[in-house]
PDB file of C-alpha atoms in Angstrom:
ATOM      1  CA  UNK M   1     102.794  80.435 -21.658  1.00 62.00           C
ATOM      2  CA  UNK M   2     100.502  82.912 -19.889  1.00 62.00           C
ATOM      3  CA  UNK M   3     101.825  82.005 -16.445  1.00 67.00           C
ATOM      4  CA  UNK M   4     105.399  82.557 -17.639  1.00 75.00           C
ATOM      5  CA  UNK M   5     104.489  85.960 -19.095  1.00 73.00           C
ATOM      6  CA  UNK M   6     102.710  86.817 -15.840  1.00 68.00           C
ATOM      7  CA  UNK M   7     105.721  85.902 -13.690  1.00 75.00           C
ATOM      8  CA  UNK M   8     108.144  87.708 -16.008  1.00 81.00           C
ATOM      9  CA  UNK M   9     106.016  90.853 -16.022  1.00 79.00           C
ATOM     10  CA  UNK M  10     105.672  90.953 -12.224  1.00 77.00           C
ATOM     11  CA  UNK M  11     109.390  90.301 -11.754  1.00 80.00           C
ATOM     12  CA  UNK M  12     110.287  93.020 -14.256  1.00 84.00           C
ATOM     13  CA  UNK M  13     108.025  95.546 -12.519  1.00 85.00           C
ATOM     14  CA  UNK M  14     109.334  94.631  -9.056  1.00 80.00           C
ATOM     15  CA  UNK M  15     112.984  94.877 -10.118  1.00 82.00           C
ATOM     16  CA  UNK M  16     112.437  98.194 -11.856  1.00 83.00           C
ATOM     17  CA  UNK M  17     110.548  99.616  -8.871  1.00 82.00           C
ATOM     18  CA  UNK M  18     113.398  98.670  -6.565  1.00 77.00           C
ATOM     19  CA  UNK M  19     116.070 100.117  -8.859  1.00 81.00           C
ATOM     20  CA  UNK M  20     114.185 103.366  -9.459  1.00 83.00           C
ATOM     21  CA  UNK M  21     113.458 103.717  -5.740  1.00 76.00           C
ATOM     22  CA  UNK M  22     117.159 103.453  -4.920  1.00 72.00           C
ATOM     23  CA  UNK M  23     118.232 105.837  -7.683  1.00 78.00           C
ATOM     24  CA  UNK M  24     115.547 108.506  -7.272  1.00 74.00           C
ATOM     25  CA  UNK M  25     115.837 111.209  -4.658  1.00 71.00           C
ATOM     26  CA  UNK M  26     112.181 112.270  -4.840  1.00 83.00           C
ATOM     27  CA  UNK M  27     108.831 110.541  -5.351  1.00 85.00           C
ATOM     28  CA  UNK M  28     108.070 112.819  -8.323  1.00 89.00           C
ATOM     29  CA  UNK M  29     111.050 111.517 -10.263  1.00 90.00           C
ATOM     30  CA  UNK M  30     110.326 107.958  -9.129  1.00 89.00           C
ATOM     31  CA  UNK M  31     106.688 108.046 -10.247  1.00 92.00           C
ATOM     32  CA  UNK M  32     107.593 109.691 -13.568  1.00 93.00           C
ATOM     33  CA  UNK M  33     110.204 107.051 -14.379  1.00 93.00           C
ATOM     34  CA  UNK M  34     107.847 104.232 -13.408  1.00 93.00           C
ATOM     35  CA  UNK M  35     105.127 105.721 -15.619  1.00 95.00           C
ATOM     36  CA  UNK M  36     107.472 105.724 -18.612  1.00 95.00           C
ATOM     37  CA  UNK M  37     108.623 102.161 -17.891  1.00 94.00           C
ATOM     38  CA  UNK M  38     105.104 100.760 -17.434  1.00 95.00           C
ATOM     39  CA  UNK M  39     103.791 102.491 -20.533  1.00 94.00           C
ATOM     40  CA  UNK M  40     106.570 100.876 -22.577  1.00 94.00           C
ATOM     41  CA  UNK M  41     105.964  97.481 -20.951  1.00 93.00           C
ATOM     42  CA  UNK M  42     102.255  97.700 -21.749  1.00 93.00           C
ATOM     43  CA  UNK M  43     103.084  98.640 -25.350  1.00 92.00           C
ATOM     44  CA  UNK M  44     105.357  95.606 -25.621  1.00 90.00           C
ATOM     45  CA  UNK M  45     102.580  93.387 -24.283  1.00 90.00           C
ATOM     46  CA  UNK M  46     100.169  94.796 -26.832  1.00 91.00           C
ATOM     47  CA  UNK M  47     102.599  94.149 -29.706  1.00 91.00           C
ATOM     48  CA  UNK M  48     103.057  90.583 -28.494  1.00 88.00           C
ATOM     49  CA  UNK M  49      99.319  89.905 -28.218  1.00 89.00           C
ATOM     50  CA  UNK M  50      98.535  91.402 -31.622  1.00 90.00           C
ATOM     51  CA  UNK M  51     101.351  89.409 -33.237  1.00 90.00           C
ATOM     52  CA  UNK M  52     100.812  86.018 -31.552  1.00 88.00           C
ATOM     53  CA  UNK M  53      97.274  86.012 -30.190  1.00 88.00           C
ATOM     54  CA  UNK M  54      96.274  83.376 -27.628  1.00 89.00           C
ATOM     55  CA  UNK M  55      96.497  79.594 -27.734  1.00 89.00           C
ATOM     56  CA  UNK M  56      93.117  79.201 -26.037  1.00 91.00           C
ATOM     57  CA  UNK M  57      90.231  81.101 -24.483  1.00 92.00           C
ATOM     58  CA  UNK M  58      91.665  80.185 -21.079  1.00 92.00           C
ATOM     59  CA  UNK M  59      94.905  82.022 -21.928  1.00 92.00           C
ATOM     60  CA  UNK M  60      92.936  85.002 -23.187  1.00 93.00           C
ATOM     61  CA  UNK M  61      90.916  85.222 -19.974  1.00 93.00           C
ATOM     62  CA  UNK M  62      94.038  84.833 -17.807  1.00 91.00           C
ATOM     63  CA  UNK M  63      95.748  87.656 -19.684  1.00 93.00           C
ATOM     64  CA  UNK M  64      92.918  90.158 -19.396  1.00 93.00           C
ATOM     65  CA  UNK M  65      91.994  89.239 -15.817  1.00 93.00           C
ATOM     66  CA  UNK M  66      95.518  89.108 -14.343  1.00 88.00           C
ATOM     67  CA  UNK M  67      98.417  90.173 -16.539  1.00 90.00           C
ATOM     68  CA  UNK M  68      97.256  93.337 -18.260  1.00 93.00           C
ATOM     69  CA  UNK M  69      95.528  94.791 -15.142  1.00 93.00           C
ATOM     70  CA  UNK M  70      98.717  94.401 -13.084  1.00 90.00           C
ATOM     71  CA  UNK M  71     100.611  96.530 -15.586  1.00 92.00           C
ATOM     72  CA  UNK M  72      97.852  99.007 -16.401  1.00 93.00           C
ATOM     73  CA  UNK M  73      96.822  99.291 -12.736  1.00 93.00           C
ATOM     74  CA  UNK M  74     100.321 100.312 -11.696  1.00 92.00           C
ATOM     75  CA  UNK M  75     100.574 102.643 -14.680  1.00 94.00           C
ATOM     76  CA  UNK M  76      97.377 104.421 -13.592  1.00 94.00           C
ATOM     77  CA  UNK M  77      98.662 104.542 -10.019  1.00 93.00           C
ATOM     78  CA  UNK M  78     102.083 106.019 -10.807  1.00 93.00           C
ATOM     79  CA  UNK M  79     100.635 108.519 -13.272  1.00 94.00           C
ATOM     80  CA  UNK M  80      98.151 109.701 -10.650  1.00 94.00           C
ATOM     81  CA  UNK M  81     100.895 109.733  -8.029  1.00 93.00           C
ATOM     82  CA  UNK M  82     103.034 111.970 -10.239  1.00 93.00           C
ATOM     83  CA  UNK M  83     100.149 114.413 -10.681  1.00 93.00           C
ATOM     84  CA  UNK M  84      99.399 114.480  -6.950  1.00 92.00           C
ATOM     85  CA  UNK M  85     102.993 114.965  -5.813  1.00 90.00           C
ATOM     86  CA  UNK M  86     103.899 117.529  -8.481  1.00 90.00           C
ATOM     87  CA  UNK M  87     100.911 119.630  -7.373  1.00 89.00           C
ATOM     88  CA  UNK M  88     101.562 119.336  -3.628  1.00 85.00           C
ATOM     89  CA  UNK M  89     101.989 122.844  -2.090  1.00 76.00           C
ATOM     90  CA  UNK M  90     104.897 121.997   0.239  1.00 69.00           C
ATOM     91  CA  UNK M  91     105.938 119.494   2.891  1.00 65.00           C
ATOM     92  CA  UNK M  92     104.616 119.865   6.402  1.00 64.00           C
ATOM     93  CA  UNK M  93     101.955 121.923   8.111  1.00 66.00           C
ATOM     94  CA  UNK M  94      98.162 122.028   7.999  1.00 75.00           C
ATOM     95  CA  UNK M  95      98.019 122.800   4.269  1.00 81.00           C
ATOM     96  CA  UNK M  96     100.031 119.676   3.573  1.00 77.00           C
ATOM     97  CA  UNK M  97      97.645 117.534   5.613  1.00 82.00           C
ATOM     98  CA  UNK M  98      94.562 119.144   4.078  1.00 87.00           C
ATOM     99  CA  UNK M  99      95.939 118.532   0.591  1.00 89.00           C
ATOM    100  CA  UNK M 100      96.406 114.789   1.071  1.00 88.00           C
ATOM    101  CA  UNK M 101      93.164 114.490   3.036  1.00 89.00           C
ATOM    102  CA  UNK M 102      91.298 116.104   0.125  1.00 91.00           C
ATOM    103  CA  UNK M 103      92.929 113.689  -2.331  1.00 91.00           C
ATOM    104  CA  UNK M 104      91.955 110.773  -0.093  1.00 90.00           C
ATOM    105  CA  UNK M 105      88.376 112.014   0.134  1.00 91.00           C
ATOM    106  CA  UNK M 106      88.206 112.379  -3.653  1.00 91.00           C
ATOM    107  CA  UNK M 107      89.472 108.827  -4.059  1.00 90.00           C
ATOM    108  CA  UNK M 108      86.894 107.499  -1.596  1.00 87.00           C
ATOM    109  CA  UNK M 109      84.114 109.313  -3.468  1.00 87.00           C
ATOM    110  CA  UNK M 110      85.228 107.860  -6.797  1.00 84.00           C
ATOM    111  CA  UNK M 111      85.465 104.432  -5.195  1.00 82.00           C
ATOM    112  CA  UNK M 112      81.923 104.687  -3.812  1.00 81.00           C
ATOM    113  CA  UNK M 113      80.318 106.092  -6.950  1.00 76.00           C
ATOM    114  CA  UNK M 114      82.080 104.100  -9.666  1.00 73.00           C
ATOM    115  CA  UNK M 115      83.468 100.889  -8.176  1.00 77.00           C
ATOM    116  CA  UNK M 116      82.209  99.372  -4.933  1.00 77.00           C
ATOM    117  CA  UNK M 117      78.485  99.479  -5.784  1.00 77.00           C
ATOM    118  CA  UNK M 118      78.864  97.737  -9.134  1.00 83.00           C
ATOM    119  CA  UNK M 119      77.914  94.113  -9.776  1.00 86.00           C
ATOM    120  CA  UNK M 120      81.288  93.547 -11.413  1.00 87.00           C
ATOM    121  CA  UNK M 121      83.172  94.706  -8.310  1.00 87.00           C
ATOM    122  CA  UNK M 122      81.277  92.262  -6.138  1.00 87.00           C
ATOM    123  CA  UNK M 123      81.930  89.524  -8.698  1.00 90.00           C
ATOM    124  CA  UNK M 124      85.668  90.237  -8.832  1.00 89.00           C
ATOM    125  CA  UNK M 125      86.115  90.700  -5.074  1.00 84.00           C
ATOM    126  CA  UNK M 126      84.337  87.433  -4.311  1.00 85.00           C
ATOM    127  CA  UNK M 127      86.863  85.532  -6.423  1.00 86.00           C
ATOM    128  CA  UNK M 128      84.203  84.161  -8.762  1.00 89.00           C
ATOM    129  CA  UNK M 129      85.222  82.944 -12.215  1.00 92.00           C
ATOM    130  CA  UNK M 130      81.950  81.644 -13.685  1.00 94.00           C
ATOM    131  CA  UNK M 131      81.380  84.797 -15.772  1.00 93.00           C
ATOM    132  CA  UNK M 132      84.987  85.320 -16.841  1.00 94.00           C
ATOM    133  CA  UNK M 133      84.042  84.270 -20.385  1.00 92.00           C
ATOM    134  CA  UNK M 134      81.732  87.309 -20.507  1.00 90.00           C
ATOM    135  CA  UNK M 135      84.041  89.788 -18.787  1.00 91.00           C
ATOM    136  CA  UNK M 136      87.496  88.857 -20.068  1.00 93.00           C
ATOM    137  CA  UNK M 137      87.112  87.590 -23.628  1.00 92.00           C
ATOM    138  CA  UNK M 138      87.608  89.931 -26.570  1.00 89.00           C
ATOM    139  CA  UNK M 139      84.522  91.070 -28.462  1.00 78.00           C
ATOM    140  CA  UNK M 140      82.013  90.425 -25.680  1.00 76.00           C
ATOM    141  CA  UNK M 141      81.218  93.952 -24.493  1.00 68.00           C
ATOM    142  CA  UNK M 142      77.595  94.229 -23.425  1.00 61.00           C
ATOM    143  CA  UNK M 143      76.428  97.736 -24.327  1.00 57.00           C
ATOM    144  CA  UNK M 144      73.062  97.224 -22.597  1.00 55.00           C
ATOM    145  CA  UNK M 145      74.721  97.801 -19.233  1.00 55.00           C
ATOM    146  CA  UNK M 146      75.259 101.530 -19.806  1.00 50.00           C
ATOM    147  CA  UNK M 147      79.050 101.478 -20.097  1.00 54.00           C
ATOM    148  CA  UNK M 148      81.274 104.500 -19.604  1.00 57.00           C
ATOM    149  CA  UNK M 149      81.946 106.471 -22.760  1.00 52.00           C
ATOM    150  CA  UNK M 150      85.668 105.678 -22.855  1.00 56.00           C
ATOM    151  CA  UNK M 151      84.802 102.129 -23.948  1.00 55.00           C
ATOM    152  CA  UNK M 152      84.334 103.496 -27.469  1.00 54.00           C
ATOM    153  CA  UNK M 153      87.920 104.719 -27.521  1.00 58.00           C
ATOM    154  CA  UNK M 154      89.702 101.523 -26.400  1.00 70.00           C
ATOM    155  CA  UNK M 155      91.384  99.167 -28.835  1.00 78.00           C
ATOM    156  CA  UNK M 156      88.943  96.235 -29.281  1.00 80.00           C
ATOM    157  CA  UNK M 157      91.892  93.957 -30.094  1.00 85.00           C
ATOM    158  CA  UNK M 158      93.619  94.660 -26.770  1.00 90.00           C
ATOM    159  CA  UNK M 159      90.848  95.389 -24.308  1.00 88.00           C
ATOM    160  CA  UNK M 160      87.760  93.689 -22.895  1.00 88.00           C
ATOM    161  CA  UNK M 161      86.635  96.866 -21.069  1.00 82.00           C
ATOM    162  CA  UNK M 162      86.554  94.962 -17.774  1.00 89.00           C
ATOM    163  CA  UNK M 163      90.322  94.557 -17.695  1.00 92.00           C
ATOM    164  CA  UNK M 164      90.337  98.337 -17.278  1.00 89.00           C
ATOM    165  CA  UNK M 165      87.867  97.981 -14.406  1.00 89.00           C
ATOM    166  CA  UNK M 166      90.242  95.578 -12.634  1.00 92.00           C
ATOM    167  CA  UNK M 167      93.124  97.967 -13.325  1.00 92.00           C
ATOM    168  CA  UNK M 168      91.225 100.794 -11.634  1.00 90.00           C
ATOM    169  CA  UNK M 169      90.572  98.606  -8.590  1.00 89.00           C
ATOM    170  CA  UNK M 170      94.290  97.803  -8.323  1.00 89.00           C
ATOM    171  CA  UNK M 171      95.310 101.443  -8.852  1.00 91.00           C
ATOM    172  CA  UNK M 172      92.851 102.714  -6.242  1.00 89.00           C
ATOM    173  CA  UNK M 173      94.069 100.184  -3.665  1.00 86.00           C
ATOM    174  CA  UNK M 174      97.651 101.346  -4.181  1.00 87.00           C
ATOM    175  CA  UNK M 175      96.715 105.006  -4.082  1.00 90.00           C
ATOM    176  CA  UNK M 176      94.596 104.548  -0.965  1.00 87.00           C
ATOM    177  CA  UNK M 177      97.520 102.969   0.877  1.00 83.00           C
ATOM    178  CA  UNK M 178      99.885 105.705  -0.266  1.00 85.00           C
ATOM    179  CA  UNK M 179      97.632 108.614   0.713  1.00 87.00           C
ATOM    180  CA  UNK M 180      96.847 107.047   4.073  1.00 82.00           C
ATOM    181  CA  UNK M 181     100.556 106.640   4.754  1.00 77.00           C
ATOM    182  CA  UNK M 182     101.202 110.310   3.901  1.00 79.00           C
ATOM    183  CA  UNK M 183      98.546 111.432   6.351  1.00 78.00           C
ATOM    184  CA  UNK M 184      99.507 108.993   9.105  1.00 68.00           C
ATOM    185  CA  UNK M 185     103.167 110.060   9.022  1.00 56.00           C
ATOM    186  CA  UNK M 186     102.097 113.659   9.703  1.00 50.00           C
ATOM    187  CA  UNK M 187     103.869 114.971   6.638  1.00 44.00           C
ATOM    188  CA  UNK M 188     107.280 113.631   7.586  1.00 46.00           C
ATOM    189  CA  UNK M 189     109.097 111.237   5.286  1.00 46.00           C
ATOM    190  CA  UNK M 190     112.041 110.907   7.624  1.00 43.00           C
ATOM    191  CA  UNK M 191     110.755 107.590   8.937  1.00 45.00           C
ATOM    192  CA  UNK M 192     110.789 105.950   5.498  1.00 44.00           C
ATOM    193  CA  UNK M 193     113.517 107.806   3.641  1.00 48.00           C
ATOM    194  CA  UNK M 194     116.380 105.449   4.482  1.00 49.00           C
ATOM    195  CA  UNK M 195     117.390 103.941   1.155  1.00 55.00           C
ATOM    196  CA  UNK M 196     119.102 101.031   2.901  1.00 60.00           C
ATOM    197  CA  UNK M 197     115.900  99.796   4.523  1.00 72.00           C
ATOM    198  CA  UNK M 198     113.605  97.971   2.124  1.00 78.00           C
ATOM    199  CA  UNK M 199     111.961  94.590   1.533  1.00 87.00           C
ATOM    200  CA  UNK M 200     114.041  92.287  -0.687  1.00 87.00           C
ATOM    201  CA  UNK M 201     111.952  89.121  -0.749  1.00 88.00           C
ATOM    202  CA  UNK M 202     108.790  88.618  -2.820  1.00 89.00           C
ATOM    203  CA  UNK M 203     105.597  90.565  -2.176  1.00 89.00           C
ATOM    204  CA  UNK M 204     103.751  87.320  -1.552  1.00 90.00           C
ATOM    205  CA  UNK M 205     106.244  86.522   1.203  1.00 92.00           C
ATOM    206  CA  UNK M 206     105.465  89.802   2.966  1.00 93.00           C
ATOM    207  CA  UNK M 207     101.727  89.310   2.504  1.00 93.00           C
ATOM    208  CA  UNK M 208     102.024  85.837   4.040  1.00 94.00           C
ATOM    209  CA  UNK M 209     103.894  87.312   7.009  1.00 94.00           C
ATOM    210  CA  UNK M 210     101.304  90.078   7.496  1.00 93.00           C
ATOM    211  CA  UNK M 211      98.418  87.615   7.467  1.00 92.00           C
ATOM    212  CA  UNK M 212     100.268  85.380   9.936  1.00 94.00           C
ATOM    213  CA  UNK M 213     100.755  88.287  12.345  1.00 92.00           C
ATOM    214  CA  UNK M 214      97.122  89.282  11.965  1.00 90.00           C
ATOM    215  CA  UNK M 215      95.830  85.719  12.459  1.00 90.00           C
ATOM    216  CA  UNK M 216      97.979  85.216  15.568  1.00 91.00           C
ATOM    217  CA  UNK M 217      96.634  88.468  17.091  1.00 87.00           C
ATOM    218  CA  UNK M 218     100.136  89.294  18.326  1.00 89.00           C
ATOM    219  CA  UNK M 219      99.925  93.003  17.410  1.00 86.00           C
ATOM    220  CA  UNK M 220      97.653  95.230  19.521  1.00 82.00           C
ATOM    221  CA  UNK M 221      95.830  92.161  20.766  1.00 82.00           C
ATOM    222  CA  UNK M 222      94.380  91.473  17.330  1.00 81.00           C
ATOM    223  CA  UNK M 223      92.514  94.794  17.248  1.00 79.00           C
ATOM    224  CA  UNK M 224      94.333  96.005  14.123  1.00 80.00           C
ATOM    225  CA  UNK M 225      92.709  94.932  10.861  1.00 79.00           C
ATOM    226  CA  UNK M 226      94.595  93.443   7.944  1.00 85.00           C
ATOM    227  CA  UNK M 227      94.267  96.604   5.851  1.00 80.00           C
ATOM    228  CA  UNK M 228      95.805  98.895   8.480  1.00 80.00           C
ATOM    229  CA  UNK M 229      98.521  96.384   9.227  1.00 85.00           C
ATOM    230  CA  UNK M 230      99.421  96.100   5.539  1.00 86.00           C
ATOM    231  CA  UNK M 231      99.678  99.887   5.282  1.00 83.00           C
ATOM    232  CA  UNK M 232     102.181  99.960   8.154  1.00 83.00           C
ATOM    233  CA  UNK M 233     104.371  97.391   6.420  1.00 87.00           C
ATOM    234  CA  UNK M 234     104.095  99.139   3.062  1.00 83.00           C
ATOM    235  CA  UNK M 235     105.262 102.400   4.607  1.00 76.00           C
ATOM    236  CA  UNK M 236     107.948 100.685   6.675  1.00 79.00           C
ATOM    237  CA  UNK M 237     109.473  98.806   3.752  1.00 81.00           C
ATOM    238  CA  UNK M 238     108.652 101.345   1.010  1.00 75.00           C
ATOM    239  CA  UNK M 239     106.745  98.805  -1.067  1.00 83.00           C
ATOM    240  CA  UNK M 240     103.315  98.657  -2.706  1.00 79.00           C
ATOM    241  CA  UNK M 241     101.606  95.310  -2.185  1.00 85.00           C
ATOM    242  CA  UNK M 242      98.542  95.840  -4.343  1.00 78.00           C
ATOM    243  CA  UNK M 243      95.497  93.629  -3.792  1.00 80.00           C
ATOM    244  CA  UNK M 244      96.611  91.616  -0.756  1.00 86.00           C
ATOM    245  CA  UNK M 245      93.229  89.901  -0.380  1.00 82.00           C
ATOM    246  CA  UNK M 246      93.406  88.445  -3.887  1.00 81.00           C
ATOM    247  CA  UNK M 247      97.007  87.362  -3.298  1.00 84.00           C
ATOM    248  CA  UNK M 248      96.009  85.649  -0.041  1.00 86.00           C
ATOM    249  CA  UNK M 249      93.207  83.707  -1.721  1.00 84.00           C
ATOM    250  CA  UNK M 250      95.714  82.440  -4.290  1.00 84.00           C
ATOM    251  CA  UNK M 251      97.970  81.267  -1.434  1.00 88.00           C
ATOM    252  CA  UNK M 252      95.160  79.106  -0.063  1.00 86.00           C
ATOM    253  CA  UNK M 253      95.187  77.120  -3.320  1.00 83.00           C
ATOM    254  CA  UNK M 254      98.953  76.615  -3.426  1.00 84.00           C
ATOM    255  CA  UNK M 255     100.308  73.194  -4.275  1.00 82.00           C
ATOM    256  CA  UNK M 256     102.433  71.807  -1.452  1.00 84.00           C
ATOM    257  CA  UNK M 257     102.898  73.989   1.612  1.00 89.00           C
ATOM    258  CA  UNK M 258     100.521  76.932   1.845  1.00 91.00           C
ATOM    259  CA  UNK M 259     102.901  78.663   4.281  1.00 93.00           C
ATOM    260  CA  UNK M 260     106.127  78.400   2.285  1.00 92.00           C
ATOM    261  CA  UNK M 261     107.564  81.694   3.553  1.00 93.00           C
ATOM    262  CA  UNK M 262     106.859  80.930   7.206  1.00 95.00           C
ATOM    263  CA  UNK M 263     108.431  77.513   6.686  1.00 93.00           C
ATOM    264  CA  UNK M 264     111.470  79.260   5.220  1.00 93.00           C
ATOM    265  CA  UNK M 265     111.685  81.591   8.241  1.00 94.00           C
ATOM    266  CA  UNK M 266     111.564  78.657  10.649  1.00 93.00           C
ATOM    267  CA  UNK M 267     114.313  76.811   8.774  1.00 93.00           C
ATOM    268  CA  UNK M 268     116.491  79.933   8.511  1.00 92.00           C
ATOM    269  CA  UNK M 269     116.173  80.669  12.232  1.00 92.00           C
ATOM    270  CA  UNK M 270     117.006  77.090  13.210  1.00 89.00           C
ATOM    271  CA  UNK M 271     120.082  77.130  10.960  1.00 88.00           C
ATOM    272  CA  UNK M 272     121.128  80.447  12.511  1.00 86.00           C
ATOM    273  CA  UNK M 273     120.730  78.998  15.997  1.00 88.00           C
ATOM    274  CA  UNK M 274     122.840  75.987  15.051  1.00 85.00           C
ATOM    275  CA  UNK M 275     125.730  78.278  14.115  1.00 81.00           C
ATOM    276  CA  UNK M 276     126.243  79.083  17.811  1.00 61.00           C
ATOM    277  CA  UNK M 277     126.521  75.431  18.803  1.00 55.00           C
TER     278      UNK M 277
END
């Protein structure tokens, strides 16, 4: 049940992102519409959880570790993106660059002070699951850890506190990639404004391709790291990939072929070659 909800939610978000991207003429409108959509989707999820609950503790943990953070993380990202873009002075010039550089610096400071030095961040990034029953089950908030004050305002029936932590990690990854792309393109969106040029396969497929290119060291002699390479592809195809490291670790545990997209590329190319025979 949880896996189906997870797939449906991700598919719904991806389809809506693509449709809004094609219909919107400006990132401000795009981020606003995505914020409205994600807020409604999160509300629907909450209604479902409150009405049906969970069949097991495993389902509960899966929901608060994976499903809710994917929705809330993107909601935080698009809301922040709307605020950043609607406050941007103008496009181009030194002021433009300074504006996005300042936003990037602020994000890095928040990341350093509130996320990367925490025990939970190290736990989550390492892919551990042994403490999931403490972090992602309802009613198990440990107040001895000196939690942020907003924990007292969350709905205890729809939050474990740490699902919000995961959401912030996801949102910050997305925002980091976006701000870096704005700075690296020198204020010009001309390179990525073509509405006809976008990625139409799954995000996991693109992540698999990026890791393959990185592992083969076929770009810049292998001197470009996976993070920088992923940013290039995200800008090129106008797509947000989220936590690519977590997605890659899930690929390593796939049943059957672990390189399903690369296998598909090989088959497609061979079939295309055969057409000329």
